[in-house]
PDB file of C-alpha atoms in Angstrom:
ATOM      1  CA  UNK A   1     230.786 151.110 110.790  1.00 61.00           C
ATOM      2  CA  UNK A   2     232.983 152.374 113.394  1.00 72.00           C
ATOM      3  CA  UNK A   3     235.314 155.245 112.076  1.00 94.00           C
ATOM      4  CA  UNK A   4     235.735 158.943 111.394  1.00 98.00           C
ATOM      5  CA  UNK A   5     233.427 160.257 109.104  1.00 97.00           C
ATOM      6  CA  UNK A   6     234.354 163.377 107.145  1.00 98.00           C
ATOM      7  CA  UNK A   7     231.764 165.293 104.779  1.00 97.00           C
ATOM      8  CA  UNK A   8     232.482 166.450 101.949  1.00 97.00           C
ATOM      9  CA  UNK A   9     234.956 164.329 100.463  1.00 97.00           C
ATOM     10  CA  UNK A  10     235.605 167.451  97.667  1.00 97.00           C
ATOM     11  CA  UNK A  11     234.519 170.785  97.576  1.00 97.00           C
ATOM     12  CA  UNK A  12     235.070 173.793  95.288  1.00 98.00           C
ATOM     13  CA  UNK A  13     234.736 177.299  96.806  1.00 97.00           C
ATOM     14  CA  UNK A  14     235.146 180.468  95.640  1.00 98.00           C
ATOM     15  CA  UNK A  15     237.665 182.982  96.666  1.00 98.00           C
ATOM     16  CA  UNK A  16     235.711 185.045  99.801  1.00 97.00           C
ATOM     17  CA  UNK A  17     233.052 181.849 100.219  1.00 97.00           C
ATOM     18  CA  UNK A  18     232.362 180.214 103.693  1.00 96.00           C
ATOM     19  CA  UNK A  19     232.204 176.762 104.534  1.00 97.00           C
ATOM     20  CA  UNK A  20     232.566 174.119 106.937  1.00 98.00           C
ATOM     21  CA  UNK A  21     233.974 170.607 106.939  1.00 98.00           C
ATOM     22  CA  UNK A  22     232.201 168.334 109.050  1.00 98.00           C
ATOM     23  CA  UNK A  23     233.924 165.694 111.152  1.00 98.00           C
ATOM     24  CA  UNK A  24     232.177 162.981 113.142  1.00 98.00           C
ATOM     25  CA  UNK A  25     233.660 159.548 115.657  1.00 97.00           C
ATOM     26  CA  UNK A  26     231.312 156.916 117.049  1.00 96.00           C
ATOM     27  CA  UNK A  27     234.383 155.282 119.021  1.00 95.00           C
ATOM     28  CA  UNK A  28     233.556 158.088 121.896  1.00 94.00           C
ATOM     29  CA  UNK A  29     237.538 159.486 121.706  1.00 95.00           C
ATOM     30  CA  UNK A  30     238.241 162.440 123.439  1.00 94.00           C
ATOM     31  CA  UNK A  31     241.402 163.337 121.166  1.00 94.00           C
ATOM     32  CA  UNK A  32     240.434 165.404 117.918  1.00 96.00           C
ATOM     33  CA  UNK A  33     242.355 167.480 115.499  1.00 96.00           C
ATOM     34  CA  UNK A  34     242.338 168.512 111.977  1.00 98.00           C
ATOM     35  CA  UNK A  35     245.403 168.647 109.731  1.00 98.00           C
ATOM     36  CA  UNK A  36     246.138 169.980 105.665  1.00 98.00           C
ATOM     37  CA  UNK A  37     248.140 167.945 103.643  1.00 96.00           C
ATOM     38  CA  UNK A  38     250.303 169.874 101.054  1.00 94.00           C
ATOM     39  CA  UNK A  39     252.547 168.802  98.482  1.00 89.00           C
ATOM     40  CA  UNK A  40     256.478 168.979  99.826  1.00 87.00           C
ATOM     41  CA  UNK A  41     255.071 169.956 103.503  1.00 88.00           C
ATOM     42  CA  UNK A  42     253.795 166.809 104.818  1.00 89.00           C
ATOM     43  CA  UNK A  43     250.365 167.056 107.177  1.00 95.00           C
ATOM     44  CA  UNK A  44     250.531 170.294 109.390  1.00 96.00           C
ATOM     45  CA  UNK A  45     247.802 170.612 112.496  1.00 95.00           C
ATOM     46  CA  UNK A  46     245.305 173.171 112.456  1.00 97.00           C
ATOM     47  CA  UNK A  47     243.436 172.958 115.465  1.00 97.00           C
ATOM     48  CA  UNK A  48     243.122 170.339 117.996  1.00 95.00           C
ATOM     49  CA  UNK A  49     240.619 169.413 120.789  1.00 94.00           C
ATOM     50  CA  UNK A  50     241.469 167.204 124.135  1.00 92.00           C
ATOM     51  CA  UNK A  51     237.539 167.013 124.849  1.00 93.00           C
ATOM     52  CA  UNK A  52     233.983 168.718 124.435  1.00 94.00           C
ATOM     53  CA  UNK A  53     234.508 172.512 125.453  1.00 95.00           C
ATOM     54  CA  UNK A  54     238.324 172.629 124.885  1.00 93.00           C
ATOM     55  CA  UNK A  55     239.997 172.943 121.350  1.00 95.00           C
ATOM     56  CA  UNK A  56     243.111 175.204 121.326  1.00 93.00           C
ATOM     57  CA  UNK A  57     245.077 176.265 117.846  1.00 94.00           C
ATOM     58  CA  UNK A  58     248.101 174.171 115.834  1.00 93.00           C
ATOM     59  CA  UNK A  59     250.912 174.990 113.448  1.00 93.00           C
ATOM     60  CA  UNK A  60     248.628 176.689 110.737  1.00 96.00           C
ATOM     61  CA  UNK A  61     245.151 177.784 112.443  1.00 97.00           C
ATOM     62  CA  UNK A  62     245.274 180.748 110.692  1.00 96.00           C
ATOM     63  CA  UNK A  63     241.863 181.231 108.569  1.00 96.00           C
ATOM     64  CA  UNK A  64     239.694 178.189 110.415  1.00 98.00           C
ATOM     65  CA  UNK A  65     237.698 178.281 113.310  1.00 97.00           C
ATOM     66  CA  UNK A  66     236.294 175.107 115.446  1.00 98.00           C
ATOM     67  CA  UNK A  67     234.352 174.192 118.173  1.00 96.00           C
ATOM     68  CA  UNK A  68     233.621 171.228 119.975  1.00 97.00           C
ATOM     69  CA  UNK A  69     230.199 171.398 121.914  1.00 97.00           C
ATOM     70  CA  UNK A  70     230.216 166.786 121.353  1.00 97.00           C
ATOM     71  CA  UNK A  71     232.273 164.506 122.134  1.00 97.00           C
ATOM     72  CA  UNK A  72     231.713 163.243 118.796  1.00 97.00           C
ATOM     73  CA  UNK A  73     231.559 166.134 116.031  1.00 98.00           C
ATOM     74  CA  UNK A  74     234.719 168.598 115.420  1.00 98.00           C
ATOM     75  CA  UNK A  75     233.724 171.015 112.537  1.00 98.00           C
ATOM     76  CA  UNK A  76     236.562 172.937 110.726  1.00 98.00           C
ATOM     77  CA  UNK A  77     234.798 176.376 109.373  1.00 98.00           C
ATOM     78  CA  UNK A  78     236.662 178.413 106.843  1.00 97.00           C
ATOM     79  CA  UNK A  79     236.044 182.069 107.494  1.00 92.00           C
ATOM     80  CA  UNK A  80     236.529 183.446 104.034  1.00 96.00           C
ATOM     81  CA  UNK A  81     238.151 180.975 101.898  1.00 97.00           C
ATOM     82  CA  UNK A  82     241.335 181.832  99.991  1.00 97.00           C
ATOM     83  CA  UNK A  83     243.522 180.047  97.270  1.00 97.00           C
ATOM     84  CA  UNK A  84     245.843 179.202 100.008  1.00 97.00           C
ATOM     85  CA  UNK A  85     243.531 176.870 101.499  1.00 98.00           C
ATOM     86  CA  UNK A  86     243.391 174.372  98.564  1.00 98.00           C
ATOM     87  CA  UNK A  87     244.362 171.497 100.262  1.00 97.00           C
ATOM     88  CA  UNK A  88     243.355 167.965 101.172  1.00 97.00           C
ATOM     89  CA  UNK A  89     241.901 168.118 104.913  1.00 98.00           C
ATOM     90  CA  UNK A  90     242.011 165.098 107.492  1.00 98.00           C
ATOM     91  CA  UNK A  91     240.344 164.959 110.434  1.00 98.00           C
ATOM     92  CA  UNK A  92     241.624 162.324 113.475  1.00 97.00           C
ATOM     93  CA  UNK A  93     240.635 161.057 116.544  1.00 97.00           C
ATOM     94  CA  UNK A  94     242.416 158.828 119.313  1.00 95.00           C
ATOM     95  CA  UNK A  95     241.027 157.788 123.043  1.00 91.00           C
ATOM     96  CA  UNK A  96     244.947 159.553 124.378  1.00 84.00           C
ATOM     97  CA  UNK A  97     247.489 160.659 122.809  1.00 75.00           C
ATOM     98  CA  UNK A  98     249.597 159.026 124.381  1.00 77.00           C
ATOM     99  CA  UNK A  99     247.792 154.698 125.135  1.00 77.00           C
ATOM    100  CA  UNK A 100     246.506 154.610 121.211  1.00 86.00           C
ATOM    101  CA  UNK A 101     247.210 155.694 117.600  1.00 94.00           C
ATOM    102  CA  UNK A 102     244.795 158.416 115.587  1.00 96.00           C
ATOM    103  CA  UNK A 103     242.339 157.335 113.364  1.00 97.00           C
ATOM    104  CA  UNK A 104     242.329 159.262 110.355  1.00 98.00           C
ATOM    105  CA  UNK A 105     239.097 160.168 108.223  1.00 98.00           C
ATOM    106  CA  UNK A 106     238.760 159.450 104.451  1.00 97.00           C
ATOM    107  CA  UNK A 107     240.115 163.237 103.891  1.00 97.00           C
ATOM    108  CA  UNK A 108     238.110 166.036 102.106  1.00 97.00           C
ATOM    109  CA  UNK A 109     240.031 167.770  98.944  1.00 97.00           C
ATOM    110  CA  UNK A 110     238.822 171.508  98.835  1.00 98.00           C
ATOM    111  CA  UNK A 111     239.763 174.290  96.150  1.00 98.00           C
ATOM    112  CA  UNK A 112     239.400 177.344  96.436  1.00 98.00           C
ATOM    113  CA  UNK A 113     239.411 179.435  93.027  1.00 97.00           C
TER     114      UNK A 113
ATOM    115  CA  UNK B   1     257.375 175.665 114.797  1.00 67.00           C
ATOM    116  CA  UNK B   2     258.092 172.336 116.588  1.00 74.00           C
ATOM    117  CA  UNK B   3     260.618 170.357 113.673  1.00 88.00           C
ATOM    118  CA  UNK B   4     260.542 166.637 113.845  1.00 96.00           C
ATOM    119  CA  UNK B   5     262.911 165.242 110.900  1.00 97.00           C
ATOM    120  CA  UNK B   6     262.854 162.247 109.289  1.00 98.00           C
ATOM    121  CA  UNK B   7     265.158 160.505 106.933  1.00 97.00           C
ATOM    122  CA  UNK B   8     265.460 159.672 104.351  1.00 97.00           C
ATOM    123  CA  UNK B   9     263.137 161.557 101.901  1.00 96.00           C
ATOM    124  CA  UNK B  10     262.680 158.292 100.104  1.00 97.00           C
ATOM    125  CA  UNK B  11     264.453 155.290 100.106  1.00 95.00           C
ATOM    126  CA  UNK B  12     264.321 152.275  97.247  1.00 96.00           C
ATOM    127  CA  UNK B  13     264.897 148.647  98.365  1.00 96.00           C
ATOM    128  CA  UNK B  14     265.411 144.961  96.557  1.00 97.00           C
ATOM    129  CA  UNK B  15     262.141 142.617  97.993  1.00 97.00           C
ATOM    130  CA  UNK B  16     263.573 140.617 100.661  1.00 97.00           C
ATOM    131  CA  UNK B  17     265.905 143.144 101.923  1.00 97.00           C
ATOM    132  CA  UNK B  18     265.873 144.815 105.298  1.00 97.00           C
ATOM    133  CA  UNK B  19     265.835 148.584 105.756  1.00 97.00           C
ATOM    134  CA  UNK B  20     265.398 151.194 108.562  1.00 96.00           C
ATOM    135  CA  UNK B  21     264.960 154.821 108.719  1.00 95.00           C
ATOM    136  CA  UNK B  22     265.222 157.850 111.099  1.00 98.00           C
ATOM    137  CA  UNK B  23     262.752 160.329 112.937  1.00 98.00           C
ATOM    138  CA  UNK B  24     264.150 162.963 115.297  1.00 98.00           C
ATOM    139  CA  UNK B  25     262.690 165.247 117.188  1.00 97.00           C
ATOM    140  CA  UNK B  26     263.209 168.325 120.643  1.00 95.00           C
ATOM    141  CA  UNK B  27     263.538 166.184 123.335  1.00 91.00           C
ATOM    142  CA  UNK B  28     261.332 168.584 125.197  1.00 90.00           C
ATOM    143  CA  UNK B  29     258.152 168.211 126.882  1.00 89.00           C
ATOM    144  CA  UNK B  30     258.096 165.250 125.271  1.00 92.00           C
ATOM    145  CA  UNK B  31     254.900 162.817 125.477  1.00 92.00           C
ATOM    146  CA  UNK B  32     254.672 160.228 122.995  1.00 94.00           C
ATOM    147  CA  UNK B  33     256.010 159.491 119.297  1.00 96.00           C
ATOM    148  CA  UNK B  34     253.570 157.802 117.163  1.00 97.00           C
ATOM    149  CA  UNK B  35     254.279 156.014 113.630  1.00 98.00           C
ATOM    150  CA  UNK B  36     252.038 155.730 111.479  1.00 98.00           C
ATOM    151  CA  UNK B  37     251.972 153.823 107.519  1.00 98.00           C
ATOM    152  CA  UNK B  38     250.159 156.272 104.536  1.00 97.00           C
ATOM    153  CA  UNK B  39     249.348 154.371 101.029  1.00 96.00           C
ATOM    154  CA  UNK B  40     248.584 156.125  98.500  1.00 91.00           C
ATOM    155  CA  UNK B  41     244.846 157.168  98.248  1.00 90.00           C
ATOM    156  CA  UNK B  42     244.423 155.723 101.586  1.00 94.00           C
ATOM    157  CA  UNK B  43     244.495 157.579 104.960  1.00 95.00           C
ATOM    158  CA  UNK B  44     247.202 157.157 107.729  1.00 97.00           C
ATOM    159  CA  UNK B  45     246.786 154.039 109.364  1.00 97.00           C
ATOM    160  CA  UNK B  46     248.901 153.952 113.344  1.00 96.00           C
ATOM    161  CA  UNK B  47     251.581 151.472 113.316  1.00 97.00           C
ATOM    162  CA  UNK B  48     253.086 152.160 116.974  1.00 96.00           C
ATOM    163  CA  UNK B  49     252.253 155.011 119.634  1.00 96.00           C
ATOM    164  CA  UNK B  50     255.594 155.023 122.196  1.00 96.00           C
ATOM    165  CA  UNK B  51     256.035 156.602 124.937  1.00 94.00           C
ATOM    166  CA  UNK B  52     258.828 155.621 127.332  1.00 94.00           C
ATOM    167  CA  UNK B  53     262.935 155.765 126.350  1.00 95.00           C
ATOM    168  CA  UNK B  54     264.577 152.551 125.735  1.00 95.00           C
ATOM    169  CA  UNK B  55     261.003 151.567 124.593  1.00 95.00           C
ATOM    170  CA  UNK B  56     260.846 149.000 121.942  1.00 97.00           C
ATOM    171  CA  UNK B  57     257.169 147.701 119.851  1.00 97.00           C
ATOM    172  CA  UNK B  58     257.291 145.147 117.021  1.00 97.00           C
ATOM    173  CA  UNK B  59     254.337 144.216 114.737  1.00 95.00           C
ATOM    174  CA  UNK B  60     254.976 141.202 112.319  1.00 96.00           C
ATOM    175  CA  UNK B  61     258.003 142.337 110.536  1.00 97.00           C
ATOM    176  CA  UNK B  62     258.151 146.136 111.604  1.00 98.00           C
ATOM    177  CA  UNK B  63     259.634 147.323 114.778  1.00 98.00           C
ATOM    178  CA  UNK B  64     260.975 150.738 116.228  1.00 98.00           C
ATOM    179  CA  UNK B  65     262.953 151.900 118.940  1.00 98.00           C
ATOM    180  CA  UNK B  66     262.679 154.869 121.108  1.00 98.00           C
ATOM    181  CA  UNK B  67     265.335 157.333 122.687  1.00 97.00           C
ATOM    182  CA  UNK B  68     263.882 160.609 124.279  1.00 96.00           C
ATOM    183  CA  UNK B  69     266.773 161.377 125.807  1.00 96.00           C
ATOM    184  CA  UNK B  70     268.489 162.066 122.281  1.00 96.00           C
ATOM    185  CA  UNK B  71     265.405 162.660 120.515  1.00 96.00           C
ATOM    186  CA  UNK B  72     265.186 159.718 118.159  1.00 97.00           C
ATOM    187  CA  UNK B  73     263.536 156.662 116.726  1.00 98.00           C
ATOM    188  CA  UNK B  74     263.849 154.098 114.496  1.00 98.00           C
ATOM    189  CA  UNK B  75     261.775 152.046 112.402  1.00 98.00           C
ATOM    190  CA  UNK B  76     262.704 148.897 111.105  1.00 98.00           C
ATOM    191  CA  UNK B  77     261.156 146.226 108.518  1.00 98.00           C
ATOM    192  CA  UNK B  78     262.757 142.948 108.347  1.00 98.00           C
ATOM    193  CA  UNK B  79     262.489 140.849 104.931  1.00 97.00           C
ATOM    194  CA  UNK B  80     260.654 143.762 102.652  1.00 97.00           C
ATOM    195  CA  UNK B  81     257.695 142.956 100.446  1.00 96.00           C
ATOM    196  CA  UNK B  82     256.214 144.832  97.913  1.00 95.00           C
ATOM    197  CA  UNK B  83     253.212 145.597 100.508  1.00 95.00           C
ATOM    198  CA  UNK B  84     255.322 147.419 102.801  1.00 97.00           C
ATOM    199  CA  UNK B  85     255.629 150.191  99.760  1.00 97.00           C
ATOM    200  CA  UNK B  86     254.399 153.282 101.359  1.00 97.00           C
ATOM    201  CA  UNK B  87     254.694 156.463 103.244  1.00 97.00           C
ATOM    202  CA  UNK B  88     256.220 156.481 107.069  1.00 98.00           C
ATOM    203  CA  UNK B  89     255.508 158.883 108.801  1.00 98.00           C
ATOM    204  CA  UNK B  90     256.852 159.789 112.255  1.00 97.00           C
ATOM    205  CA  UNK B  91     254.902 162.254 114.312  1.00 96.00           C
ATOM    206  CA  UNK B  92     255.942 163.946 117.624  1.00 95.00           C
ATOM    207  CA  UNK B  93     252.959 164.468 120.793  1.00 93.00           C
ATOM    208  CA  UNK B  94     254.417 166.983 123.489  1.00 90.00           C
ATOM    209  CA  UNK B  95     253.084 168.017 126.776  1.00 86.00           C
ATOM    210  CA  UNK B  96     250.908 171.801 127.141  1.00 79.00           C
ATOM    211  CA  UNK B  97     248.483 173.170 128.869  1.00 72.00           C
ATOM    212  CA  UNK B  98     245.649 171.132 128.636  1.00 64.00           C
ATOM    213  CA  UNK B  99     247.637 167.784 128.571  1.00 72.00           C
ATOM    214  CA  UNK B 100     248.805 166.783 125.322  1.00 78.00           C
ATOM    215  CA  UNK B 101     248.703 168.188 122.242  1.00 84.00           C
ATOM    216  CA  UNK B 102     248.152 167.456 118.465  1.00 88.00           C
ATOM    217  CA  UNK B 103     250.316 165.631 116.435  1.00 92.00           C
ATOM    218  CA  UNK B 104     253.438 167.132 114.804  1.00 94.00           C
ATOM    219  CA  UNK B 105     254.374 165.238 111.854  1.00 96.00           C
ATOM    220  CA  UNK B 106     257.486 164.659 109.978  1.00 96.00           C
ATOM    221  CA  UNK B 107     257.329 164.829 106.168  1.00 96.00           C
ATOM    222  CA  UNK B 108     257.625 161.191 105.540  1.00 97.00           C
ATOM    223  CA  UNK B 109     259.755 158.507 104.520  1.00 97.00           C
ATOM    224  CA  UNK B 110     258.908 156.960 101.294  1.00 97.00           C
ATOM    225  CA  UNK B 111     259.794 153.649 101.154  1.00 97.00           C
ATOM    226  CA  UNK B 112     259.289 151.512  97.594  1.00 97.00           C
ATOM    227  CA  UNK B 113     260.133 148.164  96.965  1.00 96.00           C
ATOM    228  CA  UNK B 114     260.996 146.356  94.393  1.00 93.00           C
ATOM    229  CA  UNK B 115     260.609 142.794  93.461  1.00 89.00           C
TER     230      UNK B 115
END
């Protein structure tokens, strides 16, 4: 099925671990981005990416790398995970920003203890 | 820290009844405003992506309005049903460097009805 995949959909981690969440679109979009959803502050971008080669940082990039060597994967890598980081984690991806809406992934919920 | 605003936090309203609520946002640089409809345990699902001032987009009973001169929108729902309970959210797309950039939400509107 056409979509955004995301993978895992939870994840524990312990404080200091590594990980990274994996993001993949079949619909060939150039638009990706990644965004945390926390109670009270709404969804706040991380890191965006306009097409393969080019990502550039968000609101809260802080802590999280990415890359974007496809057009169709967008991994979010936590550097050295911290309590902070608990969060619920959406990926999206849109053909423009500006003709067409995002499509959002299922969402991953990560905690970090 | 861009800050897009919406309002109200949460808003109840009789099934049957029409309703509308706010998003604002800096004028600036501005590229498109999306809206977008979040159930619970679900993932945001786009409602309208606009992108010119004065511009107006309908979709069954929904509709919003667009001023980017002010900084503003509106979203509407005409005749509310229980399955319009959700989460709207409003979320700003400016201009940069490499074109356009992520989106910038607004905390939400949450909108229950009740039959």
């Amino acid at each position: 099925n056409a979509g955004v995949t995301q993978t895992p959909k939870f994840q524990v981690l312990k404080t200091g671990q590594s990980m990274t969440l994996q993001c993949a679109q079949d619909m060939n979009h150039e638009y990706m981005s990644w965004y945390r959803q926390d109670p009270g502050m709404g969804l706040r971008l991380i890191h965006y990416s306009v097409g393969a080669g080019i990502t550039d940082q968000g609101e809260v990039p802080n802590g999280y790398n990415v890359s974007r060597s496809t057009t169709e994967d967008f991994p979010l890598r936590l550097l050295s995970a911290a309590p902070s980081q608990t969060s619920v984690y959406f990926c999206a991806s849109s053909y423009s920003g500006r003709a067409r809406g995002y499509t959002f992934g299922s969402g991953t919920r990560l905690t970090v203890v | 820290i861009l800050n897009v605003e919406q309002s109200p936090q949460s808003l109840h309203v009789q099934e049957g009844d029409s309703t509308n609520f706010t998003c604002s946002f800096p004028s600036s640089n501005f590229y498109a405003l999306h809206w977008y409809r979040w159930e619970t345990a679900k993932s945001p699902e786009a409602l309208f992506v606009m992108t010119l001032n004065g511009d107006e987009k309908k979709k069954g009973r929904i509709s919003a309005t667009l001023n980017t001169k002010e900084g503003y929108s509106y979203l509407y729902i005409k005749g509310s049903q229980p399955e319009d309970s959700a989460t709207y959210l409003c979320a700003l797309v400016r201009l940069s460097g490499g074109g356009a950039d992520g989106l910038t939400f607004g905390k939400g509107t949450h909108l229950i009805i009740q039959p």
